[in-house]
Tab-separated table of C-alpha atoms in Angstrom:
chain	number	residue	atom	x	y	z
L	139	UNK	CA	72.259	81.407	71.178
L	140	UNK	CA	71.112	80.975	74.792
L	141	UNK	CA	74.537	79.500	75.547
L	142	UNK	CA	76.253	82.623	74.187
L	143	UNK	CA	73.956	84.909	76.160
L	144	UNK	CA	74.686	83.084	79.426
L	145	UNK	CA	78.418	83.170	78.639
L	146	UNK	CA	78.149	86.936	78.100
L	147	UNK	CA	76.331	87.319	81.448
L	148	UNK	CA	78.954	85.193	83.273
L	149	UNK	CA	81.797	87.176	81.689
L	150	UNK	CA	80.086	90.460	82.533
L	151	UNK	CA	79.472	89.507	86.169
L	152	UNK	CA	83.080	88.305	86.454
L	153	UNK	CA	84.315	91.633	85.049
L	154	UNK	CA	82.038	93.653	87.341
L	155	UNK	CA	83.319	91.644	90.329
L	156	UNK	CA	86.925	92.302	89.320
L	157	UNK	CA	86.192	96.032	89.056
L	158	UNK	CA	84.314	96.276	92.385
L	159	UNK	CA	86.921	94.202	94.241
L	160	UNK	CA	89.736	96.460	93.020
L	161	UNK	CA	91.515	93.662	91.157
L	162	UNK	CA	91.692	95.722	87.947
L	163	UNK	CA	93.990	98.082	89.882
L	164	UNK	CA	97.501	96.662	89.507
L	165	UNK	CA	98.656	98.445	92.693
L	166	UNK	CA	96.254	96.401	94.806
L	167	UNK	CA	97.479	93.140	93.305
L	168	UNK	CA	101.125	94.102	93.719
L	169	UNK	CA	100.261	95.407	97.197
L	170	UNK	CA	99.051	91.920	98.139
L	171	UNK	CA	102.244	90.321	96.811
L	172	UNK	CA	104.422	92.960	98.496
L	173	UNK	CA	104.717	91.295	101.909
L	174	UNK	CA	107.808	93.328	102.818
L	175	UNK	CA	106.306	96.660	101.719
L	176	UNK	CA	102.932	98.300	102.336
L	177	UNK	CA	101.032	94.995	102.426
L	178	UNK	CA	97.430	95.114	101.161
L	179	UNK	CA	95.290	92.107	102.208
L	180	UNK	CA	92.374	92.848	99.828
L	181	UNK	CA	93.149	89.956	97.474
L	182	UNK	CA	92.666	87.415	100.267
L	183	UNK	CA	89.123	88.739	100.809
L	184	UNK	CA	88.435	88.568	97.060
L	185	UNK	CA	89.602	84.954	96.815
L	186	UNK	CA	87.690	83.974	99.972
L	187	UNK	CA	84.537	85.693	98.712
L	188	UNK	CA	84.803	83.859	95.392
L	189	UNK	CA	85.760	80.434	96.744
L	190	UNK	CA	82.937	80.090	99.321
L	191	UNK	CA	79.980	80.282	96.858
L	192	UNK	CA	81.956	78.226	94.351
L	193	UNK	CA	82.554	75.432	96.887
L	194	UNK	CA	78.777	75.238	97.447
L	195	UNK	CA	78.259	75.193	93.665
L	196	UNK	CA	80.648	72.255	93.202
L	197	UNK	CA	78.530	70.343	95.746
L	198	UNK	CA	75.368	71.134	93.788
L	199	UNK	CA	77.103	70.178	90.530
L	200	UNK	CA	78.180	66.827	91.992
L	201	UNK	CA	74.506	65.875	92.392
L	202	UNK	CA	73.636	66.770	88.778
L	203	UNK	CA	74.412	64.784	85.636
L	204	UNK	CA	74.266	67.723	83.269
L	205	UNK	CA	74.372	71.511	83.197
L	206	UNK	CA	71.159	73.511	82.699
L	207	UNK	CA	71.909	73.943	78.982
L	208	UNK	CA	72.468	70.236	78.499
L	209	UNK	CA	76.154	69.508	78.218
L	210	UNK	CA	78.116	67.376	80.627
L	211	UNK	CA	79.633	68.925	83.734
L	212	UNK	CA	83.439	68.902	83.991
L	213	UNK	CA	84.950	65.627	85.173
L	214	UNK	CA	87.015	65.263	88.338
L	215	UNK	CA	90.320	67.157	88.158
L	216	UNK	CA	93.576	65.250	87.835
L	217	UNK	CA	95.868	65.225	90.849
L	218	UNK	CA	99.210	65.044	89.075
L	219	UNK	CA	101.469	67.967	89.879
L	220	UNK	CA	103.682	67.786	86.809
L	221	UNK	CA	106.508	69.844	85.401
L	222	UNK	CA	104.239	71.954	83.167
L	223	UNK	CA	102.024	72.916	86.114
L	224	UNK	CA	105.023	73.952	88.191
L	225	UNK	CA	107.065	75.770	85.524
L	226	UNK	CA	103.946	77.381	84.025
L	227	UNK	CA	102.655	78.632	87.370
L	228	UNK	CA	106.070	80.021	88.325
L	229	UNK	CA	106.291	81.869	84.962
L	230	UNK	CA	102.736	83.141	85.335
L	231	UNK	CA	103.396	84.328	88.896
L	232	UNK	CA	106.538	86.204	87.837
L	233	UNK	CA	104.619	88.089	85.130
L	234	UNK	CA	101.686	88.675	87.472
L	235	UNK	CA	103.946	90.231	90.109
L	236	UNK	CA	105.929	92.257	87.573
L	237	UNK	CA	102.926	94.213	86.259
L	238	UNK	CA	100.020	93.210	88.526
L	239	UNK	CA	97.736	91.816	85.831
L	240	UNK	CA	96.398	88.301	85.287
L	241	UNK	CA	94.265	87.292	82.271
L	242	UNK	CA	90.808	88.187	83.685
L	243	UNK	CA	91.609	91.715	84.902
L	244	UNK	CA	93.731	92.357	81.780
L	245	UNK	CA	90.602	91.927	79.633
L	246	UNK	CA	88.233	93.569	82.130
L	247	UNK	CA	90.314	96.779	82.294
L	248	UNK	CA	91.038	97.036	78.556
L	249	UNK	CA	88.484	99.869	78.223
L	250	UNK	CA	90.551	102.236	80.370
L	251	UNK	CA	93.974	100.580	80.595
L	252	UNK	CA	95.543	102.843	77.948
L	253	UNK	CA	98.601	101.838	75.922
L	254	UNK	CA	100.023	99.654	78.700
L	255	UNK	CA	96.822	97.636	78.866
L	256	UNK	CA	96.796	97.039	75.104
L	257	UNK	CA	100.496	96.112	75.026
L	258	UNK	CA	100.008	93.689	77.924
L	259	UNK	CA	97.034	91.999	76.271
L	260	UNK	CA	98.789	91.635	72.885
L	261	UNK	CA	101.907	90.232	74.591
L	262	UNK	CA	99.724	87.799	76.542
L	263	UNK	CA	98.054	86.645	73.308
L	264	UNK	CA	101.514	86.149	71.749
L	265	UNK	CA	102.561	84.088	74.780
L	266	UNK	CA	99.423	81.973	74.552
L	267	UNK	CA	100.024	81.451	70.834
L	268	UNK	CA	103.549	80.085	71.334
L	269	UNK	CA	102.731	78.124	74.525
L	270	UNK	CA	101.941	74.812	72.724
L	271	UNK	CA	105.457	74.861	71.210
L	272	UNK	CA	106.917	75.323	74.723
L	273	UNK	CA	104.885	72.384	75.972
L	274	UNK	CA	106.305	70.139	73.224
L	275	UNK	CA	109.858	71.344	73.896
L	276	UNK	CA	109.572	70.718	77.656
L	277	UNK	CA	108.248	67.231	76.949
L	278	UNK	CA	111.190	66.491	74.643
L	279	UNK	CA	113.627	67.830	77.261
L	280	UNK	CA	112.058	65.667	79.978
L	281	UNK	CA	112.274	62.583	77.741
L	282	UNK	CA	115.903	63.332	76.917
L	283	UNK	CA	116.740	63.603	80.619
L	284	UNK	CA	114.966	60.435	81.711
P	138	UNK	CA	95.394	98.026	107.108
P	139	UNK	CA	93.408	99.252	104.144
P	140	UNK	CA	89.629	99.533	104.451
P	141	UNK	CA	88.894	98.137	100.975
P	142	UNK	CA	88.368	94.622	102.269
P	143	UNK	CA	84.554	94.919	102.218
P	144	UNK	CA	84.659	95.835	98.520
P	145	UNK	CA	87.083	92.967	98.023
P	146	UNK	CA	84.627	90.574	99.652
P	147	UNK	CA	81.638	91.941	97.684
P	148	UNK	CA	83.549	91.762	94.395
P	149	UNK	CA	84.794	88.302	95.306
P	150	UNK	CA	81.224	87.102	95.891
P	151	UNK	CA	80.315	88.476	92.446
P	152	UNK	CA	83.231	86.554	90.908
P	153	UNK	CA	82.104	83.406	92.739
P	154	UNK	CA	78.548	83.944	91.508
P	155	UNK	CA	79.818	84.322	87.925
P	156	UNK	CA	81.875	81.117	88.185
P	157	UNK	CA	78.865	79.295	89.713
P	158	UNK	CA	76.554	80.509	86.952
P	159	UNK	CA	78.984	79.504	84.194
P	160	UNK	CA	79.421	76.039	85.700
P	161	UNK	CA	75.762	75.248	86.369
P	162	UNK	CA	74.285	76.848	83.220
P	163	UNK	CA	76.985	76.319	80.582
P	164	UNK	CA	78.736	73.372	82.222
P	165	UNK	CA	82.111	75.078	81.926
P	166	UNK	CA	84.884	75.995	84.317
P	167	UNK	CA	85.310	79.772	84.448
P	168	UNK	CA	89.030	80.023	83.766
P	169	UNK	CA	90.005	83.223	81.964
P	170	UNK	CA	93.278	81.900	80.519
P	171	UNK	CA	91.612	78.729	79.224
P	172	UNK	CA	88.691	80.568	77.642
P	173	UNK	CA	90.979	83.137	75.955
P	174	UNK	CA	93.824	80.719	75.196
P	175	UNK	CA	91.515	78.329	73.348
P	176	UNK	CA	90.655	81.167	70.984
P	177	UNK	CA	94.264	82.311	70.548
P	178	UNK	CA	95.875	78.930	69.770
P	179	UNK	CA	92.857	77.462	67.994
P	180	UNK	CA	92.374	74.540	70.419
P	181	UNK	CA	88.925	75.804	71.422
P	182	UNK	CA	87.530	76.822	68.045
P	183	UNK	CA	84.685	74.312	68.249
P	184	UNK	CA	83.246	76.485	71.070
P	185	UNK	CA	84.439	79.859	69.738
P	186	UNK	CA	81.084	81.673	69.997
P	187	UNK	CA	80.629	80.784	73.664
P	188	UNK	CA	84.210	81.812	74.452
P	189	UNK	CA	83.975	85.061	72.507
P	190	UNK	CA	80.660	85.919	74.221
P	191	UNK	CA	82.310	85.428	77.619
P	192	UNK	CA	85.265	87.644	76.644
P	193	UNK	CA	82.886	90.291	75.234
P	194	UNK	CA	80.971	90.419	78.532
P	195	UNK	CA	84.229	90.575	80.474
P	196	UNK	CA	85.538	93.498	78.394
P	197	UNK	CA	82.285	95.470	77.943
P	198	UNK	CA	80.353	95.275	81.221
P	199	UNK	CA	83.112	96.849	83.384
P	200	UNK	CA	83.338	99.784	80.936
P	201	UNK	CA	79.553	100.256	81.118
P	202	UNK	CA	79.320	100.175	84.929
P	203	UNK	CA	82.498	102.220	85.454
P	204	UNK	CA	80.710	105.612	85.181
P	205	UNK	CA	78.225	104.693	87.933
P	206	UNK	CA	80.871	103.193	90.202
P	207	UNK	CA	81.667	105.900	92.762
P	208	UNK	CA	85.328	105.033	93.286
P	209	UNK	CA	87.944	106.346	90.830
P	210	UNK	CA	88.890	103.487	88.536
P	211	UNK	CA	92.564	103.214	87.676
P	212	UNK	CA	94.802	100.419	86.442
P	213	UNK	CA	98.171	101.968	87.433
P	214	UNK	CA	99.989	99.889	84.806
P	215	UNK	CA	103.697	100.737	84.851
P	216	UNK	CA	105.100	103.044	82.123
P	217	UNK	CA	107.960	100.594	81.666
P	218	UNK	CA	106.823	99.096	78.332
P	219	UNK	CA	109.545	96.380	78.093
P	220	UNK	CA	108.403	95.199	81.544
P	221	UNK	CA	104.789	95.127	80.332
P	222	UNK	CA	105.765	93.051	77.261
P	223	UNK	CA	107.833	90.624	79.369
P	224	UNK	CA	105.004	90.268	81.895
P	225	UNK	CA	102.427	89.674	79.163
P	226	UNK	CA	104.563	86.944	77.564
P	227	UNK	CA	105.183	85.263	80.940
P	228	UNK	CA	101.479	85.351	81.836
P	229	UNK	CA	100.462	84.049	78.391
P	230	UNK	CA	102.956	81.164	78.221
P	231	UNK	CA	102.763	80.338	81.926
P	232	UNK	CA	98.984	80.128	82.244
P	233	UNK	CA	98.713	77.905	79.165
P	234	UNK	CA	101.526	75.598	80.295
P	235	UNK	CA	99.915	75.324	83.729
P	236	UNK	CA	96.420	75.044	82.223
P	237	UNK	CA	94.999	77.809	84.390
P	238	UNK	CA	95.398	81.123	86.151
P	239	UNK	CA	93.928	82.881	89.188
P	240	UNK	CA	90.333	82.166	88.126
P	241	UNK	CA	90.706	78.573	86.886
P	242	UNK	CA	93.210	77.212	89.424
P	243	UNK	CA	92.574	79.788	92.161
P	244	UNK	CA	88.798	80.247	92.328
P	245	UNK	CA	87.473	77.126	90.560
P	246	UNK	CA	90.282	74.720	91.570
P	247	UNK	CA	90.729	75.496	95.269
P	248	UNK	CA	86.947	75.492	95.812
P	249	UNK	CA	86.774	71.801	94.725
P	250	UNK	CA	89.927	70.956	96.718
P	251	UNK	CA	91.853	70.211	93.519
P	252	UNK	CA	95.473	69.353	94.335
P	253	UNK	CA	96.607	70.843	91.019
P	254	UNK	CA	94.728	74.077	91.727
P	255	UNK	CA	96.165	74.394	95.224
P	256	UNK	CA	99.712	73.612	94.021
P	257	UNK	CA	99.468	76.046	91.085
P	258	UNK	CA	98.220	78.801	93.404
P	259	UNK	CA	101.140	78.248	95.779
P	260	UNK	CA	103.620	78.387	92.892
P	261	UNK	CA	102.252	81.589	91.344
P	262	UNK	CA	101.928	83.324	94.714
P	263	UNK	CA	105.566	82.515	95.542
P	264	UNK	CA	106.791	83.651	92.101
P	265	UNK	CA	104.624	86.788	92.277
P	266	UNK	CA	105.963	87.700	95.708
P	267	UNK	CA	109.541	87.169	94.531
P	268	UNK	CA	108.915	89.259	91.392
P	269	UNK	CA	107.704	92.183	93.524
P	270	UNK	CA	110.732	91.898	95.832
P	271	UNK	CA	113.160	91.792	92.881
P	272	UNK	CA	111.572	94.358	90.552
P	273	UNK	CA	110.183	96.796	93.135
P	274	UNK	CA	112.630	96.666	96.031
P	275	UNK	CA	115.930	95.490	94.533
P	276	UNK	CA	115.841	96.907	90.991
P	277	UNK	CA	113.230	99.633	91.676
P	278	UNK	CA	111.953	99.120	88.115
P	279	UNK	CA	108.216	99.112	88.926
C-alpha cells in the first residue's frame, strides 16, 4: 500500500514538473528540435534541471544496499549499444519530433489534450503491445544476416 | 530567446526530484515508457499496482494543479490525425525496443553516465530534429 502511495506521489510530481516546465506543450518540444526554425532552448534547461539532482541521487543510491521500502536498487546499466537501442531510439525520436509528445507528457496532458491526445495515447499503447514481436523479428533478421 | 527557461529549470528540478524519490523510496528507475509498457504488454504485471499508481499520479495531478497554474496550459497537438497515429505507433514501438524514453534514458540514464542512455538520447534527438525538418519545413504537414 505504502509502495503504491509513493508511486502515486512520484508520478504526480513528475507530471507537475512536466506541466510547469512546459513539456506538455508540443510546440515547446518541437521548438527545441527545430534548430533551423524559431529555436526554443527550454528543453535543455528542463533536462539539466532534472539530471543534476538525479546525479546526486545515484551517488546516494550507490552507498545504500536497498531502497527505503526494502527492495533492491537497480543494478549497474549495461554498456552495449545494440541494434534494438539504435533502431528503437531512432523510431522514437521520429515520432517525438512528428507530434512533440513522448510517453510521460502524453499521459500528463491527457486531461486536456482533447481527441489528439487520446488518439496519440491509444496508438502508443498499440505500439507498445506489438513491440515484443518487433524485437523477435529484428533478432531473427540479425541472425539470418550473420 | 524565449524567457521560459526559468520555468523549464524549475519544472526540471521537480522531475529530477520525482525520479530521485522513486529511486530511493521504491527502488525503481522512473522511466515512463517502461512503467507504462510493462502494463501494456504484460511483462510487468507482477508489479501492476505500483505501475498503475504511478500512471494515476502522472495523469491526475497535472489536471488538479492546472487551474491554479497561472500560465495558459495548451498541448497544441496537430489536427493531422494520421500523423498523430503514426507518431504514437513510432513512440510506442521505439521506446520499448530501446528500453527507454526521455525519462528513462534521458534523465535517469545520463545522470548515472550510462553509455546506453547517452547513445539513446543522441539517436532520438537526431531523429527528432530530422522529423521536424522533414514534416515541418519540407512537407509543411505539422
